[in-house]
Amino acid sequence: MNKILNFLFGFAAFLTAFVVDSKTTYTGDIISGHKVITILDIDDIPDNSFTKLWLRTTQSSIGQYFHVPILVAKGSEQGNRLLLNSGIHGDESNGIRTVQRVLKDIDLSILKGVVVGIPGSNVNGMYNNRREFVNNFETDILTDLNRQFPGNMNNRLAAQKYVRMLWDGVFANNSFTAGVDMHTDTTDNELPNFVYADFTIPYVFRMTELTGADIVKIDLGAGTLGAIENILDYAGIPAITLELGKSKVWQKDQIQRGYDYVFRQMADLGMYPPTEDQANIKAYEEYKSKTFYGNEYSSSGSTNGGYVELHVKNLDVVTNTTKAATVYNVFGDVIEEIYPSFDGIITSVNHYPLNEPGVDIILTIHNSTNPECINGC
Ligand SMILES: [Zn+2]
């Protein structure tokens, strides 16, 4: 743990040294009617405006740039600044629709401050229909961008440069008050409405309350160094990772929960009036009363390759003797049964039957009584 803390404290100093303060930089190009930038400074964006921009990042191997769509809603009065990212994993779509809907529906006349939305930040992953960024280097190297922040312009991989241009161009340059990075579970897997949050960061616990999520994983981010949430936290911008269900589908219920959360978040930051819709308030109070906060989770997988039949679903309350899944060989013979690691709640399931040995089939969350787990382990 000390090694991780040393890394992060060193890293925080690094970030402070490299947080830039540049003006919005336009390349002069227009794509599909919208201006292309390399740096966004929301101070330069006109008050009372809704702006669509393209952030120019790295070039592909044929010299064409990857352009990231950026939405900026700026109110007529000064106020806080909220960053909404989505799609840093290219197969995770619910957050993209959430950002699109929120930015479209903001009434600028009552907005105080600025909301910046990125509806799909890994455009390379989306081109390639996959989670990662595909570097056309050697025989294609796949990079999980949400482990690389703040990136490095001197690294040989395009993914590292891409991340650095996002970080410098938008994330680090705008003195955001808070950040929300929207995800889903990865392809073939499904999370409930779920949050990763580091409670050692001021305001983060309040953000989790506002989500009304099914599950909150208390988490220092030690296992996900370079994730947007953690790097924003260490740069002084309280952030959460909001997981909205499953990949490669637009789940209207998850998108609605993400949408309602963002408007509550804006209200809590004094950026927007709170909703007066009684049905909306009641639904939130019900969700919030059921939110489970857990500090430890553990996956269970098969020791054999084979077909997996699930017997549990997300949010089932289980014990370590609950039969969670059965593994069959190709002939249909039972070869293994899978049990939760401990008594707790099922918080992710793998829907794809065919699995290699060791692949996560279920994830179970609980509260460890180990004092070292108080902030997550
Ligand atoms: Zn993700």
Coordinates of C-alpha atoms and ligand atoms in Angstrom, one line a residue:
M1 CA 0.0 0.0 0.0
N2 CA 2.8 2.4 0.8
K3 CA 4.2 1.9 -2.7
I4 CA 0.8 2.9 -4.1
L5 CA 0.5 6.0 -1.9
N6 CA 4.1 7.1 -2.7
F7 CA 3.2 6.7 -6.4
L8 CA 0.1 8.7 -6.0
F9 CA 1.6 11.5 -3.9
G10 CA 4.4 11.8 -6.4
F11 CA 1.9 11.7 -9.2
A12 CA -0.2 14.5 -7.6
A13 CA 2.9 16.7 -7.6
F14 CA 3.4 15.8 -11.2
L15 CA -0.2 16.8 -12.1
T16 CA 0.1 20.1 -10.3
A17 CA 3.2 20.9 -12.3
F18 CA 1.5 20.0 -15.5
V19 CA -2.0 21.4 -15.1
V20 CA -2.1 23.9 -17.9
D21 CA -4.1 27.1 -18.3
S22 CA -4.4 27.9 -21.9
K23 CA -7.0 29.7 -24.0
T24 CA -9.4 27.9 -26.3
T25 CA -7.3 27.0 -29.4
Y26 CA -9.1 26.7 -32.7
T27 CA -7.4 24.9 -35.6
G28 CA -9.5 26.9 -38.2
D29 CA -11.1 23.7 -39.4
I30 CA -14.9 23.1 -39.5
I31 CA -16.2 19.5 -39.5
S32 CA -19.9 18.9 -40.0
G33 CA -20.5 22.6 -39.2
H34 CA -18.6 22.6 -35.9
K35 CA -15.3 24.1 -35.0
V36 CA -12.2 22.0 -34.3
I37 CA -10.1 22.8 -31.2
T38 CA -7.0 21.4 -29.6
I39 CA -7.6 23.2 -26.2
L40 CA -10.9 24.0 -24.5
D41 CA -11.1 26.9 -22.1
I42 CA -14.6 27.4 -21.0
D43 CA -13.9 31.0 -19.9
D44 CA -13.7 31.8 -23.6
I45 CA -17.1 30.3 -24.5
P46 CA -19.9 32.9 -24.6
D47 CA -22.4 33.1 -21.7
N48 CA -25.8 31.6 -22.3
S49 CA -24.7 29.3 -25.1
F50 CA -24.8 25.7 -26.1
T51 CA -21.7 24.8 -28.2
K52 CA -20.7 21.7 -30.1
L53 CA -17.0 21.3 -30.8
W54 CA -14.5 18.6 -32.0
L55 CA -11.3 18.1 -30.0
R56 CA -8.5 17.2 -32.3
T57 CA -6.3 14.4 -30.9
T58 CA -3.8 12.0 -32.5
Q59 CA -3.6 11.0 -36.1
S60 CA -4.4 7.6 -37.5
S61 CA -1.7 5.8 -39.6
I62 CA -3.1 7.5 -42.7
G63 CA -2.8 10.9 -41.2
Q64 CA -6.4 11.6 -40.3
Y65 CA -7.1 12.9 -36.9
F66 CA -9.4 11.4 -34.3
H67 CA -11.8 14.1 -33.3
V68 CA -13.7 13.8 -30.0
P69 CA -17.1 15.4 -29.7
I70 CA -17.4 18.0 -27.0
L71 CA -20.6 19.6 -25.7
V72 CA -20.5 22.8 -23.6
A73 CA -23.6 24.3 -21.9
K74 CA -22.8 27.6 -20.3
G75 CA -25.3 29.5 -18.3
S76 CA -25.8 33.3 -18.2
E77 CA -24.5 33.4 -14.6
Q78 CA -21.2 32.3 -13.1
G79 CA -21.2 29.1 -11.1
N80 CA -19.6 25.7 -10.7
R81 CA -18.2 23.6 -13.4
L82 CA -19.3 20.0 -14.0
L83 CA -17.4 17.5 -16.2
L84 CA -19.4 14.6 -17.7
N85 CA -17.3 12.0 -19.5
S86 CA -18.6 8.8 -21.2
G87 CA -17.3 6.1 -23.6
I88 CA -13.7 6.0 -22.6
H89 CA -14.3 2.3 -23.2
G90 CA -15.6 2.1 -26.7
D91 CA -18.1 -0.7 -26.0
E92 CA -19.9 1.1 -23.2
S93 CA -22.9 3.1 -24.6
N94 CA -25.4 4.0 -21.9
G95 CA -23.3 6.9 -20.6
I96 CA -23.0 8.4 -24.1
R97 CA -26.8 8.6 -24.3
T98 CA -27.0 10.0 -20.8
V99 CA -24.6 12.8 -21.7
Q100 CA -26.4 13.6 -24.9
R101 CA -29.8 13.8 -23.2
V102 CA -28.6 15.9 -20.3
L103 CA -26.8 18.4 -22.4
K104 CA -29.8 18.7 -24.8
D105 CA -32.3 19.3 -22.0
I106 CA -30.4 21.8 -19.9
D107 CA -32.3 25.1 -19.9
L108 CA -29.5 27.7 -20.3
S109 CA -31.6 30.5 -18.8
I110 CA -31.6 28.8 -15.4
L111 CA -28.1 27.3 -15.5
K112 CA -25.4 28.8 -13.3
G113 CA -22.0 27.8 -14.4
V114 CA -20.9 25.3 -17.1
V115 CA -21.5 21.7 -17.9
V116 CA -19.0 20.0 -20.3
G117 CA -20.2 16.7 -21.7
I118 CA -18.1 14.3 -23.8
P119 CA -20.5 11.9 -25.5
G120 CA -18.0 9.1 -26.4
S121 CA -14.4 9.9 -25.6
N122 CA -12.7 6.8 -27.1
V123 CA -13.6 7.4 -30.7
N124 CA -10.9 4.9 -31.8
G125 CA -12.5 2.2 -29.7
M126 CA -15.9 3.0 -31.2
Y127 CA -14.6 2.8 -34.8
N128 CA -13.2 -0.6 -33.9
N129 CA -16.2 -1.8 -32.0
R130 CA -14.3 -2.5 -28.9
R131 CA -13.4 -1.4 -25.3
E132 CA -9.8 -0.5 -26.0
F133 CA -7.9 1.9 -28.2
V134 CA -6.3 0.0 -31.1
N135 CA -2.7 1.1 -31.7
N136 CA -1.7 0.2 -35.3
F137 CA 1.7 -0.8 -34.0
E138 CA 3.3 -4.2 -34.4
T139 CA 0.2 -6.4 -34.9
D140 CA -2.1 -4.0 -33.1
I141 CA -1.7 -3.3 -29.4
L142 CA -4.8 -2.8 -27.4
T143 CA -4.8 -0.2 -24.7
D144 CA -7.3 0.3 -22.0
L145 CA -7.4 4.1 -21.9
N146 CA -8.9 4.2 -18.5
R147 CA -5.6 3.0 -17.0
Q148 CA -3.4 5.6 -18.8
F149 CA -4.4 9.0 -17.6
P150 CA -2.9 11.6 -17.8
G151 CA -1.1 10.0 -20.7
N152 CA 2.3 10.9 -22.2
M153 CA 3.1 12.7 -25.5
N154 CA 6.5 11.0 -25.7
N155 CA 5.3 7.5 -25.5
R156 CA 5.5 5.4 -28.7
L157 CA 1.8 4.3 -28.4
A158 CA -0.8 6.5 -30.0
A159 CA -3.1 5.7 -27.1
Q160 CA -0.8 7.4 -24.6
K161 CA -0.7 10.6 -26.8
Y162 CA -4.5 10.4 -27.3
V163 CA -5.0 10.4 -23.5
R164 CA -2.6 13.2 -23.0
M165 CA -4.4 15.4 -25.5
L166 CA -7.8 14.7 -23.8
W167 CA -6.2 15.5 -20.4
D168 CA -4.5 18.7 -21.5
G169 CA -7.2 19.8 -23.9
V170 CA -10.3 19.4 -21.6
F171 CA -9.8 17.7 -18.3
A172 CA -6.9 19.7 -16.8
N173 CA -7.6 23.1 -18.3
N174 CA -11.0 24.1 -16.9
S175 CA -10.9 24.1 -13.1
F176 CA -13.8 21.7 -12.9
T177 CA -15.7 21.6 -9.6
A178 CA -16.6 17.9 -9.9
G179 CA -16.3 15.1 -12.5
V180 CA -18.5 12.1 -13.4
D181 CA -17.0 9.4 -15.6
M182 CA -19.7 7.1 -17.0
H183 CA -19.2 3.5 -17.9
T184 CA -21.0 0.2 -18.1
D185 CA -19.7 -3.3 -17.4
T186 CA -17.5 -4.7 -20.2
T187 CA -18.8 -6.7 -23.2
D188 CA -20.8 -9.8 -22.1
N189 CA -20.9 -8.6 -18.5
E190 CA -23.5 -6.6 -16.6
L191 CA -23.3 -4.4 -13.5
P192 CA -26.3 -2.9 -11.7
N193 CA -26.4 0.9 -11.2
F194 CA -23.0 1.0 -9.5
V195 CA -20.5 3.6 -8.4
Y196 CA -16.7 3.4 -7.6
A197 CA -15.9 6.2 -5.1
D198 CA -12.9 7.2 -3.0
F199 CA -14.3 8.5 0.3
T200 CA -11.0 10.0 1.3
I201 CA -11.7 12.8 -1.2
P202 CA -13.9 15.6 0.1
Y203 CA -17.4 15.8 -1.5
V204 CA -17.2 12.3 -3.1
F205 CA -19.4 10.6 -0.5
R206 CA -22.1 13.2 -1.1
M207 CA -21.8 12.5 -4.9
T208 CA -22.5 8.8 -4.2
E209 CA -25.6 9.7 -2.1
L210 CA -26.9 11.8 -5.1
T211 CA -26.6 8.9 -7.5
G212 CA -29.2 6.7 -5.7
A213 CA -27.1 3.8 -7.0
D214 CA -27.8 0.1 -6.2
I215 CA -24.3 -0.5 -5.1
V216 CA -21.4 1.8 -4.1
K217 CA -17.9 0.2 -4.0
I218 CA -15.7 2.2 -1.6
D219 CA -12.5 2.2 -3.4
L220 CA -9.1 4.0 -3.3
G221 CA -8.4 3.2 -6.9
A222 CA -5.3 1.2 -6.1
G223 CA -6.2 -1.4 -8.6
T224 CA -7.0 1.0 -11.4
L225 CA -4.1 3.4 -11.5
G226 CA -4.5 5.9 -14.4
A227 CA -8.4 5.8 -14.3
I228 CA -10.1 9.1 -15.0
E229 CA -11.9 9.1 -11.6
N230 CA -8.7 8.6 -9.6
I231 CA -6.6 11.1 -11.6
L232 CA -9.3 13.8 -11.3
D233 CA -9.4 13.1 -7.6
Y234 CA -5.6 13.5 -7.3
A235 CA -5.8 16.6 -9.3
G236 CA -8.2 18.1 -6.7
I237 CA -11.4 17.5 -8.7
P238 CA -13.8 15.2 -6.8
A239 CA -15.0 12.5 -9.1
I240 CA -16.9 9.2 -9.3
T241 CA -17.0 6.4 -11.8
L242 CA -20.7 5.7 -12.6
E243 CA -21.4 2.3 -14.0
L244 CA -24.7 2.1 -15.9
G245 CA -25.6 -1.5 -16.5
K246 CA -24.3 -3.4 -19.6
S247 CA -22.4 -2.7 -22.7
K248 CA -23.4 -2.3 -26.4
V249 CA -27.0 -1.5 -25.7
W250 CA -29.0 1.6 -24.7
Q251 CA -30.8 0.6 -21.6
K252 CA -33.5 3.3 -21.1
D253 CA -33.8 2.6 -17.3
Q254 CA -30.1 3.0 -16.7
I255 CA -29.9 6.0 -18.9
Q256 CA -32.8 7.6 -17.0
R257 CA -31.1 7.0 -13.7
G258 CA -27.9 8.5 -14.9
Y259 CA -29.8 11.5 -16.3
D260 CA -31.8 12.1 -13.1
Y261 CA -28.6 11.8 -11.1
V262 CA -26.8 14.5 -13.1
F263 CA -29.6 17.0 -12.6
R264 CA -29.5 16.2 -8.8
Q265 CA -25.7 16.7 -9.0
M266 CA -26.2 20.1 -10.7
A267 CA -28.7 21.1 -8.1
D268 CA -26.4 20.1 -5.2
L269 CA -23.7 22.2 -6.8
G270 CA -26.1 25.2 -7.0
M271 CA -26.0 25.1 -10.8
Y272 CA -29.6 24.3 -11.4
P273 CA -32.9 24.4 -9.5
P274 CA -33.8 21.0 -7.8
T275 CA -36.6 19.1 -9.5
E276 CA -40.1 19.6 -8.1
D277 CA -41.5 16.5 -9.8
Q278 CA -42.8 14.5 -6.9
A279 CA -42.6 11.1 -8.7
N280 CA -39.0 11.8 -9.5
I281 CA -38.2 12.7 -5.9
K282 CA -40.0 9.6 -4.6
A283 CA -38.2 7.3 -7.0
Y284 CA -34.8 8.8 -5.9
E285 CA -35.7 8.5 -2.2
E286 CA -36.6 4.8 -2.7
Y287 CA -33.4 4.1 -4.6
K288 CA -31.3 6.0 -2.1
S289 CA -32.8 4.1 0.9
K290 CA -31.7 0.8 -0.7
T291 CA -28.1 1.8 -1.7
F292 CA -25.6 -0.8 -0.5
Y293 CA -22.1 0.5 0.4
G294 CA -19.5 -2.2 0.3
N295 CA -15.7 -2.0 0.9
E296 CA -14.6 -5.3 -0.7
Y297 CA -15.6 -7.4 -3.7
S298 CA -14.3 -10.6 -5.1
S299 CA -14.8 -12.5 -8.3
S300 CA -15.5 -16.2 -8.8
G301 CA -14.5 -17.9 -12.0
S302 CA -14.1 -21.4 -13.4
T303 CA -10.9 -23.3 -13.2
N304 CA -11.9 -25.0 -16.4
G305 CA -12.8 -23.7 -19.8
G306 CA -16.4 -24.5 -20.7
Y307 CA -20.0 -23.4 -20.9
V308 CA -21.3 -21.6 -17.9
E309 CA -25.0 -21.6 -16.8
L310 CA -25.8 -18.8 -14.3
H311 CA -28.2 -19.4 -11.3
V312 CA -28.0 -15.9 -9.8
K313 CA -28.6 -12.3 -11.0
N314 CA -27.4 -8.9 -9.9
L315 CA -28.5 -7.8 -6.5
D316 CA -29.3 -11.3 -5.3
V317 CA -28.3 -11.8 -1.6
V318 CA -26.1 -14.9 -1.4
T319 CA -23.9 -16.8 0.9
N320 CA -20.7 -18.7 0.1
T321 CA -22.8 -21.8 -0.2
T322 CA -25.2 -20.4 -2.8
K323 CA -24.6 -22.3 -6.1
A324 CA -24.1 -19.4 -8.4
A325 CA -23.2 -21.1 -11.7
T326 CA -22.6 -24.5 -13.2
V327 CA -19.8 -25.2 -15.7
Y328 CA -20.3 -27.8 -18.5
N329 CA -17.8 -29.3 -20.9
V330 CA -18.6 -29.5 -24.6
F331 CA -20.4 -32.8 -24.1
G332 CA -22.8 -31.3 -21.6
D333 CA -21.3 -33.0 -18.6
V334 CA -21.1 -31.0 -15.3
I335 CA -17.5 -30.3 -14.5
E336 CA -17.6 -27.6 -11.9
E337 CA -19.8 -25.5 -9.7
I338 CA -19.2 -21.9 -8.8
Y339 CA -19.9 -20.3 -5.5
P340 CA -19.5 -16.7 -4.2
S341 CA -16.3 -15.9 -2.4
F342 CA -18.2 -14.8 0.7
D343 CA -21.6 -13.9 2.0
G344 CA -22.8 -10.7 0.2
I345 CA -24.6 -9.3 -2.8
I346 CA -24.1 -10.3 -6.5
T347 CA -22.9 -7.1 -8.2
S348 CA -21.8 -8.3 -11.7
V349 CA -22.6 -11.3 -13.8
N350 CA -21.0 -12.6 -17.0
H351 CA -23.8 -13.5 -19.5
Y352 CA -21.6 -15.2 -22.2
P353 CA -21.7 -18.9 -21.7
L354 CA -18.3 -19.9 -23.2
N355 CA -15.5 -18.9 -20.9
E356 CA -11.7 -19.6 -20.5
P357 CA -10.4 -20.7 -17.2
G358 CA -10.1 -17.9 -14.6
V359 CA -12.5 -15.5 -16.3
D360 CA -14.8 -13.7 -13.8
I361 CA -18.3 -15.2 -13.8
I362 CA -19.8 -13.4 -10.8
L363 CA -18.7 -10.6 -8.6
T364 CA -19.8 -10.5 -4.9
I365 CA -19.6 -7.4 -2.7
H366 CA -19.7 -7.2 1.1
N367 CA -18.3 -5.2 4.0
S368 CA -15.0 -6.6 5.3
T369 CA -14.4 -6.1 9.0
N370 CA -10.7 -5.9 8.4
P371 CA -9.8 -2.3 9.6
E372 CA -7.4 -2.0 6.6
C373 CA -10.5 -2.2 4.3
I374 CA -12.3 0.8 5.8
N375 CA -11.5 2.9 2.6
G376 CA -11.8 -0.1 0.4
C377 CA -9.8 -3.1 -0.5
Ligands
ZN1 ZN -15.7 1.1 -18.6

